[in-house]
C-alpha atoms as an extended CHARMM CRD file, in Angstrom:
* protein
*
       181  EXT
         1         1  UNK       CA             -4.4230000000       15.3330000000       -3.2950000000  PROA      1               0.0000000000
         2         2  UNK       CA             -6.4090000000       17.8050000000       -1.0600000000  PROA      2               0.0000000000
         3         3  UNK       CA            -10.9040000000       17.6790000000       -0.7560000000  PROA      3               0.0000000000
         4         4  UNK       CA            -11.4080000000       19.9150000000       -3.8480000000  PROA      4               0.0000000000
         5         5  UNK       CA             -8.9970000000       19.8130000000       -6.0200000000  PROA      5               0.0000000000
         6         6  UNK       CA             -9.5540000000       18.8050000000       -9.6630000000  PROA      6               0.0000000000
         7         7  UNK       CA             -6.7670000000       17.1290000000      -10.8560000000  PROA      7               0.0000000000
         8         8  UNK       CA             -4.0800000000       15.5480000000       -8.7360000000  PROA      8               0.0000000000
         9         9  UNK       CA             -1.1910000000       13.4660000000       -8.3010000000  PROA      9               0.0000000000
        10        10  UNK       CA             -2.1650000000        9.8500000000      -10.2130000000  PROA      10              0.0000000000
        11        11  UNK       CA              0.1020000000        7.5220000000       -7.9590000000  PROA      11              0.0000000000
        12        12  UNK       CA              0.6270000000        8.7080000000       -4.5790000000  PROA      12              0.0000000000
        13        13  UNK       CA              2.4670000000        6.3290000000       -2.4580000000  PROA      13              0.0000000000
        14        14  UNK       CA              2.2560000000        6.1700000000        1.6890000000  PROA      14              0.0000000000
        15        15  UNK       CA              5.0980000000        4.8750000000        3.2870000000  PROA      15              0.0000000000
        16        16  UNK       CA              5.5570000000        4.7190000000        7.2210000000  PROA      16              0.0000000000
        17        17  UNK       CA              6.3330000000        2.5090000000       10.4980000000  PROA      17              0.0000000000
        18        18  UNK       CA              4.1470000000       -0.2240000000       11.8690000000  PROA      18              0.0000000000
        19        19  UNK       CA              1.4510000000        1.9020000000       13.3770000000  PROA      19              0.0000000000
        20        20  UNK       CA              1.9060000000        4.9830000000       12.1080000000  PROA      20              0.0000000000
        21        21  UNK       CA             -0.9750000000        5.8060000000       11.1950000000  PROA      21              0.0000000000
        22        22  UNK       CA              0.0310000000        5.2960000000        7.0430000000  PROA      22              0.0000000000
        23        23  UNK       CA             -3.5530000000        3.5150000000        6.3990000000  PROA      23              0.0000000000
        24        24  UNK       CA             -5.6640000000        6.1840000000        8.0000000000  PROA      24              0.0000000000
        25        25  UNK       CA             -3.4280000000        8.9990000000        5.6700000000  PROA      25              0.0000000000
        26        26  UNK       CA             -3.7190000000        6.9210000000        3.1930000000  PROA      26              0.0000000000
        27        27  UNK       CA             -8.0290000000        6.0720000000        3.2300000000  PROA      27              0.0000000000
        28        28  UNK       CA             -8.2440000000       10.5560000000        3.5540000000  PROA      28              0.0000000000
        29        29  UNK       CA             -6.4060000000       11.2780000000        0.4780000000  PROA      29              0.0000000000
        30        30  UNK       CA             -8.0640000000        8.4650000000       -1.6820000000  PROA      30              0.0000000000
        31        31  UNK       CA            -11.6810000000        9.0220000000       -0.3190000000  PROA      31              0.0000000000
        32        32  UNK       CA            -11.0360000000       13.0370000000       -1.8260000000  PROA      32              0.0000000000
        33        33  UNK       CA            -10.2790000000       11.7720000000       -4.8380000000  PROA      33              0.0000000000
        34        34  UNK       CA            -14.2990000000       12.0970000000       -4.9800000000  PROA      34              0.0000000000
        35        35  UNK       CA            -14.6370000000        9.1930000000       -7.4480000000  PROA      35              0.0000000000
        36        36  UNK       CA            -16.1050000000        5.1280000000       -6.2270000000  PROA      36              0.0000000000
        37        37  UNK       CA            -12.6710000000        3.7340000000       -4.1710000000  PROA      37              0.0000000000
        38        38  UNK       CA            -11.8130000000        0.1190000000       -4.3930000000  PROA      38              0.0000000000
        39        39  UNK       CA            -10.0130000000       -0.5130000000       -1.4910000000  PROA      39              0.0000000000
        40        40  UNK       CA             -7.5630000000       -3.7870000000       -2.0190000000  PROA      40              0.0000000000
        41        41  UNK       CA             -6.3590000000       -5.4630000000        0.6420000000  PROA      41              0.0000000000
        42        42  UNK       CA             -2.7450000000       -7.7650000000        0.6060000000  PROA      42              0.0000000000
        43        43  UNK       CA             -3.7480000000       -9.3440000000        3.8740000000  PROA      43              0.0000000000
        44        44  UNK       CA             -6.3570000000      -12.6640000000        4.8330000000  PROA      44              0.0000000000
        45        45  UNK       CA             -9.2400000000      -11.5190000000        6.0120000000  PROA      45              0.0000000000
        46        46  UNK       CA             -8.7540000000      -13.9410000000        9.0170000000  PROA      46              0.0000000000
        47        47  UNK       CA             -5.8200000000      -16.1980000000       10.5150000000  PROA      47              0.0000000000
        48        48  UNK       CA             -7.0600000000      -19.2180000000       12.0970000000  PROA      48              0.0000000000
        49        49  UNK       CA             -6.0620000000      -18.6390000000       15.9810000000  PROA      49              0.0000000000
        50        50  UNK       CA             -4.9670000000      -15.3070000000       15.7570000000  PROA      50              0.0000000000
        51        51  UNK       CA             -7.7420000000      -13.3070000000       17.4490000000  PROA      51              0.0000000000
        52        52  UNK       CA             -5.0830000000      -10.0240000000       16.9060000000  PROA      52              0.0000000000
        53        53  UNK       CA             -5.2030000000      -10.0710000000       13.1690000000  PROA      53              0.0000000000
        54        54  UNK       CA             -8.7860000000      -10.3260000000       13.6240000000  PROA      54              0.0000000000
        55        55  UNK       CA             -9.0570000000       -7.2720000000       15.3050000000  PROA      55              0.0000000000
        56        56  UNK       CA             -6.8090000000       -5.7000000000       12.9250000000  PROA      56              0.0000000000
        57        57  UNK       CA             -8.7730000000       -6.2850000000       10.5250000000  PROA      57              0.0000000000
        58        58  UNK       CA            -11.8370000000       -5.3610000000       11.6170000000  PROA      58              0.0000000000
        59        59  UNK       CA            -10.8520000000       -2.0390000000       12.5840000000  PROA      59              0.0000000000
        60        60  UNK       CA             -9.8120000000       -1.6640000000        9.2560000000  PROA      60              0.0000000000
        61        61  UNK       CA            -13.1720000000       -2.1910000000        7.8860000000  PROA      61              0.0000000000
        62        62  UNK       CA            -14.9650000000       -0.4780000000       10.4740000000  PROA      62              0.0000000000
        63        63  UNK       CA            -13.1240000000        2.8960000000        8.6940000000  PROA      63              0.0000000000
        64        64  UNK       CA            -13.8150000000        2.3660000000        5.4540000000  PROA      64              0.0000000000
        65        65  UNK       CA            -17.0830000000        4.3830000000        3.8580000000  PROA      65              0.0000000000
        66        66  UNK       CA            -20.1200000000        1.3550000000        3.2440000000  PROA      66              0.0000000000
        67        67  UNK       CA            -19.7440000000        2.4140000000       -0.4140000000  PROA      67              0.0000000000
        68        68  UNK       CA            -16.2100000000        1.7260000000       -0.6220000000  PROA      68              0.0000000000
        69        69  UNK       CA            -15.9990000000       -1.7470000000       -2.3530000000  PROA      69              0.0000000000
        70        70  UNK       CA            -13.1650000000       -4.2050000000       -1.8260000000  PROA      70              0.0000000000
        71        71  UNK       CA            -11.1630000000       -6.3890000000       -3.1480000000  PROA      71              0.0000000000
        72        72  UNK       CA             -8.3260000000       -8.7850000000       -1.4540000000  PROA      72              0.0000000000
        73        73  UNK       CA             -5.7020000000      -10.6280000000       -2.7050000000  PROA      73              0.0000000000
        74        74  UNK       CA             -4.9580000000      -14.0340000000       -1.6240000000  PROA      74              0.0000000000
        75        75  UNK       CA             -1.4320000000      -15.1290000000       -0.5360000000  PROA      75              0.0000000000
        76        76  UNK       CA              0.9850000000      -14.1960000000       -2.9890000000  PROA      76              0.0000000000
        77        77  UNK       CA             -2.0440000000      -13.6940000000       -5.6330000000  PROA      77              0.0000000000
        78        78  UNK       CA             -1.7670000000      -11.0210000000       -8.7390000000  PROA      78              0.0000000000
        79        79  UNK       CA             -1.4470000000       -7.1920000000       -7.4030000000  PROA      79              0.0000000000
        80        80  UNK       CA             -1.4340000000       -6.4200000000      -10.6690000000  PROA      80              0.0000000000
        81        81  UNK       CA             -4.7880000000       -7.8920000000      -12.2100000000  PROA      81              0.0000000000
        82        82  UNK       CA             -6.2590000000       -6.5630000000       -9.1540000000  PROA      82              0.0000000000
        83        83  UNK       CA             -4.9520000000       -2.8280000000       -9.1220000000  PROA      83              0.0000000000
        84        84  UNK       CA             -6.1160000000       -3.5140000000      -13.2120000000  PROA      84              0.0000000000
        85        85  UNK       CA             -9.8200000000       -4.6470000000      -11.9940000000  PROA      85              0.0000000000
        86        86  UNK       CA            -10.0350000000       -1.6760000000       -9.6510000000  PROA      86              0.0000000000
        87        87  UNK       CA            -13.2290000000        1.0960000000      -11.0910000000  PROA      87              0.0000000000
        88        88  UNK       CA            -11.9480000000        4.5880000000       -9.5580000000  PROA      88              0.0000000000
        89        89  UNK       CA             -9.8310000000        5.0480000000       -7.6530000000  PROA      89              0.0000000000
        90        90  UNK       CA             -8.1760000000        2.3000000000       -5.6720000000  PROA      90              0.0000000000
        91        91  UNK       CA             -6.0560000000        2.4080000000       -2.3470000000  PROA      91              0.0000000000
        92        92  UNK       CA             -3.8500000000       -0.6020000000       -1.7210000000  PROA      92              0.0000000000
        93        93  UNK       CA             -3.2760000000       -1.5310000000        1.8970000000  PROA      93              0.0000000000
        94        94  UNK       CA              0.0270000000       -3.0160000000        1.8260000000  PROA      94              0.0000000000
        95        95  UNK       CA              3.0320000000       -3.7920000000        0.0990000000  PROA      95              0.0000000000
        96        96  UNK       CA              4.7590000000       -5.1260000000        2.8660000000  PROA      96              0.0000000000
        97        97  UNK       CA              1.7350000000       -7.6640000000        3.3960000000  PROA      97              0.0000000000
        98        98  UNK       CA              1.4620000000       -8.7130000000       -0.3730000000  PROA      98              0.0000000000
        99        99  UNK       CA              5.1900000000       -9.3110000000       -0.2920000000  PROA      99              0.0000000000
       100       100  UNK       CA              5.2110000000      -11.0920000000        3.0480000000  PROA      100             0.0000000000
       101       101  UNK       CA              3.0250000000      -13.9400000000        0.7320000000  PROA      101             0.0000000000
       102       102  UNK       CA              5.7030000000      -14.8000000000       -1.4740000000  PROA      102             0.0000000000
       103       103  UNK       CA              8.0450000000      -17.6810000000       -1.1130000000  PROA      103             0.0000000000
       104       104  UNK       CA             11.1660000000      -16.5930000000       -1.3020000000  PROA      104             0.0000000000
       105       105  UNK       CA              9.5070000000      -12.7670000000       -0.9050000000  PROA      105             0.0000000000
       106       106  UNK       CA              9.9660000000      -12.4940000000       -5.2180000000  PROA      106             0.0000000000
       107       107  UNK       CA              6.8000000000      -10.4780000000       -6.7060000000  PROA      107             0.0000000000
       108       108  UNK       CA              6.0060000000      -10.3340000000      -10.0480000000  PROA      108             0.0000000000
       109       109  UNK       CA              6.6540000000       -6.4440000000       -9.1930000000  PROA      109             0.0000000000
       110       110  UNK       CA              7.0040000000       -5.9240000000      -13.7170000000  PROA      110             0.0000000000
       111       111  UNK       CA              3.1030000000       -6.8460000000      -13.2270000000  PROA      111             0.0000000000
       112       112  UNK       CA              2.6000000000       -4.2330000000      -10.3920000000  PROA      112             0.0000000000
       113       113  UNK       CA              3.7460000000       -1.3820000000      -12.4820000000  PROA      113             0.0000000000
       114       114  UNK       CA              2.3960000000       -2.0720000000      -15.4270000000  PROA      114             0.0000000000
       115       115  UNK       CA             -0.8110000000       -1.8430000000      -13.8080000000  PROA      115             0.0000000000
       116       116  UNK       CA              0.0510000000        1.3890000000      -11.3640000000  PROA      116             0.0000000000
       117       117  UNK       CA              0.8330000000        2.9050000000      -15.4880000000  PROA      117             0.0000000000
       118       118  UNK       CA             -2.7000000000        1.7300000000      -17.1320000000  PROA      118             0.0000000000
       119       119  UNK       CA             -4.7500000000        3.2850000000      -14.3250000000  PROA      119             0.0000000000
       120       120  UNK       CA             -2.4940000000        6.7840000000      -14.3250000000  PROA      120             0.0000000000
       121       121  UNK       CA             -2.5370000000        6.8030000000      -18.4740000000  PROA      121             0.0000000000
       122       122  UNK       CA             -6.8420000000        6.1100000000      -17.9440000000  PROA      122             0.0000000000
       123       123  UNK       CA             -6.3750000000        8.7630000000      -14.8400000000  PROA      123             0.0000000000
       124       124  UNK       CA             -7.4790000000        6.9120000000      -12.2920000000  PROA      124             0.0000000000
       125       125  UNK       CA             -5.7120000000        7.9500000000       -8.8510000000  PROA      125             0.0000000000
       126       126  UNK       CA             -4.0240000000        4.7560000000       -7.0960000000  PROA      126             0.0000000000
       127       127  UNK       CA             -2.4900000000        5.5440000000       -3.6990000000  PROA      127             0.0000000000
       128       128  UNK       CA              0.0350000000        1.9210000000       -2.2790000000  PROA      128             0.0000000000
       129       129  UNK       CA              0.5980000000        1.8740000000        1.0290000000  PROA      129             0.0000000000
       130       130  UNK       CA              3.9420000000        0.1840000000        2.4710000000  PROA      130             0.0000000000
       131       131  UNK       CA              5.5110000000       -0.3960000000        5.8340000000  PROA      131             0.0000000000
       132       132  UNK       CA              9.4680000000        1.6600000000        5.5550000000  PROA      132             0.0000000000
       133       133  UNK       CA             11.4980000000       -1.3650000000        6.6550000000  PROA      133             0.0000000000
       134       134  UNK       CA             15.0510000000        0.7800000000        6.3290000000  PROA      134             0.0000000000
       135       135  UNK       CA             14.3430000000        2.6270000000        9.9140000000  PROA      135             0.0000000000
       136       136  UNK       CA             14.6810000000       -0.5810000000       12.1820000000  PROA      136             0.0000000000
       137       137  UNK       CA             18.0490000000       -2.5670000000       13.3240000000  PROA      137             0.0000000000
       138       138  UNK       CA             18.9880000000       -4.9810000000       10.5740000000  PROA      138             0.0000000000
       139       139  UNK       CA             17.0670000000       -8.6260000000       10.9750000000  PROA      139             0.0000000000
       140       140  UNK       CA             18.5830000000      -11.0080000000       12.8170000000  PROA      140             0.0000000000
       141       141  UNK       CA             17.3870000000      -13.6000000000       10.3070000000  PROA      141             0.0000000000
       142       142  UNK       CA             18.0110000000      -14.8380000000        6.1990000000  PROA      142             0.0000000000
       143       143  UNK       CA             14.9210000000      -14.7820000000        5.8940000000  PROA      143             0.0000000000
       144       144  UNK       CA             13.9470000000      -11.1020000000        7.9490000000  PROA      144             0.0000000000
       145       145  UNK       CA             16.8530000000       -9.6610000000        6.1620000000  PROA      145             0.0000000000
       146       146  UNK       CA             15.3120000000      -10.5410000000        2.4650000000  PROA      146             0.0000000000
       147       147  UNK       CA             12.3530000000       -9.0300000000        3.1950000000  PROA      147             0.0000000000
       148       148  UNK       CA             13.8330000000       -6.4430000000        4.0420000000  PROA      148             0.0000000000
       149       149  UNK       CA             16.1810000000       -5.8750000000        0.7470000000  PROA      149             0.0000000000
       150       150  UNK       CA             12.4110000000       -7.1470000000       -1.0750000000  PROA      150             0.0000000000
       151       151  UNK       CA             10.3320000000       -4.8120000000        0.1600000000  PROA      151             0.0000000000
       152       152  UNK       CA             12.7810000000       -1.3880000000        0.2570000000  PROA      152             0.0000000000
       153       153  UNK       CA             13.6350000000       -2.3030000000       -3.2260000000  PROA      153             0.0000000000
       154       154  UNK       CA              9.7640000000       -2.0390000000       -4.0100000000  PROA      154             0.0000000000
       155       155  UNK       CA              9.0200000000        0.6840000000       -2.3710000000  PROA      155             0.0000000000
       156       156  UNK       CA             11.9590000000        2.5170000000       -4.1590000000  PROA      156             0.0000000000
       157       157  UNK       CA             10.8360000000        1.1730000000       -7.6210000000  PROA      157             0.0000000000
       158       158  UNK       CA              6.9850000000        2.8490000000       -6.4260000000  PROA      158             0.0000000000
       159       159  UNK       CA              8.1800000000        4.8530000000       -5.9870000000  PROA      159             0.0000000000
       160       160  UNK       CA             10.5290000000        6.7490000000       -8.2690000000  PROA      160             0.0000000000
       161       161  UNK       CA              7.0990000000        6.2200000000      -10.5070000000  PROA      161             0.0000000000
       162       162  UNK       CA              4.8770000000        7.7530000000       -7.3870000000  PROA      162             0.0000000000
       163       163  UNK       CA              3.7610000000       10.7140000000       -8.7690000000  PROA      163             0.0000000000
       164       164  UNK       CA              4.0430000000       11.8500000000       -4.5190000000  PROA      164             0.0000000000
       165       165  UNK       CA              5.3540000000        9.9010000000       -1.6230000000  PROA      165             0.0000000000
       166       166  UNK       CA              4.4210000000       10.7780000000        1.6100000000  PROA      166             0.0000000000
       167       167  UNK       CA              6.4550000000        9.5140000000        4.8320000000  PROA      167             0.0000000000
       168       168  UNK       CA              3.9740000000        8.9490000000        7.9950000000  PROA      168             0.0000000000
       169       169  UNK       CA              4.9410000000        9.6820000000       11.1180000000  PROA      169             0.0000000000
       170       170  UNK       CA              2.3960000000       10.2740000000       14.2900000000  PROA      170             0.0000000000
       171       171  UNK       CA             -0.2750000000       10.1040000000       11.8150000000  PROA      171             0.0000000000
       172       172  UNK       CA              1.6400000000       13.4790000000       10.0720000000  PROA      172             0.0000000000
       173       173  UNK       CA              2.6820000000       13.3110000000        6.3560000000  PROA      173             0.0000000000
       174       174  UNK       CA              5.9670000000       15.0040000000        5.1140000000  PROA      174             0.0000000000
       175       175  UNK       CA              5.9090000000       15.1390000000        1.4970000000  PROA      175             0.0000000000
       176       176  UNK       CA              8.6720000000       13.7480000000       -0.2200000000  PROA      176             0.0000000000
       177       177  UNK       CA             10.5710000000       15.1920000000       -3.2860000000  PROA      177             0.0000000000
       178       178  UNK       CA             12.1620000000       13.2680000000       -5.7160000000  PROA      178             0.0000000000
       179       179  UNK       CA             16.6880000000       12.4970000000       -5.9720000000  PROA      179             0.0000000000
       180       180  UNK       CA             18.3680000000       15.2660000000       -7.5820000000  PROA      180             0.0000000000
       181       181  UNK       CA             20.5250000000       13.8440000000      -10.8210000000  PROA      181             0.0000000000
């Protein structure tokens, strides 16, 4: 979505590695919608004894305009319900943190897809941020492999229904086309 564009993608997936700049790109896309924005945070606002996490959360909060509403989804929470209640444009940050909050990484993906479809049908833009897990080494643990499998499958499912998919590397977005066939 570009500033000044009247109509644009209703579901945008912004995917990239850790510290790639994907959240900042997603924030610019959400702001360009020209609507009130609901920021749907899928991670905890604080983790006891983890000051580095607190710094990351503070940096994300500091970048958001004061008028944006924040909706926090608790660990194992219903992201679909949070999206259903989001007014205007919605920015979900991020699917990886959401998946990590479920035992066995068994997420209720159908509820998320229903919410994305309902928002699109209502003409409400949604920007979804996710981590690309397929660019690194295979995880050495069973739990790490299950996480990569679960997030990879969810990323593919969201991408298959998204109007636009951006791969972000070093703060730059590359638009990914659909696979023919």
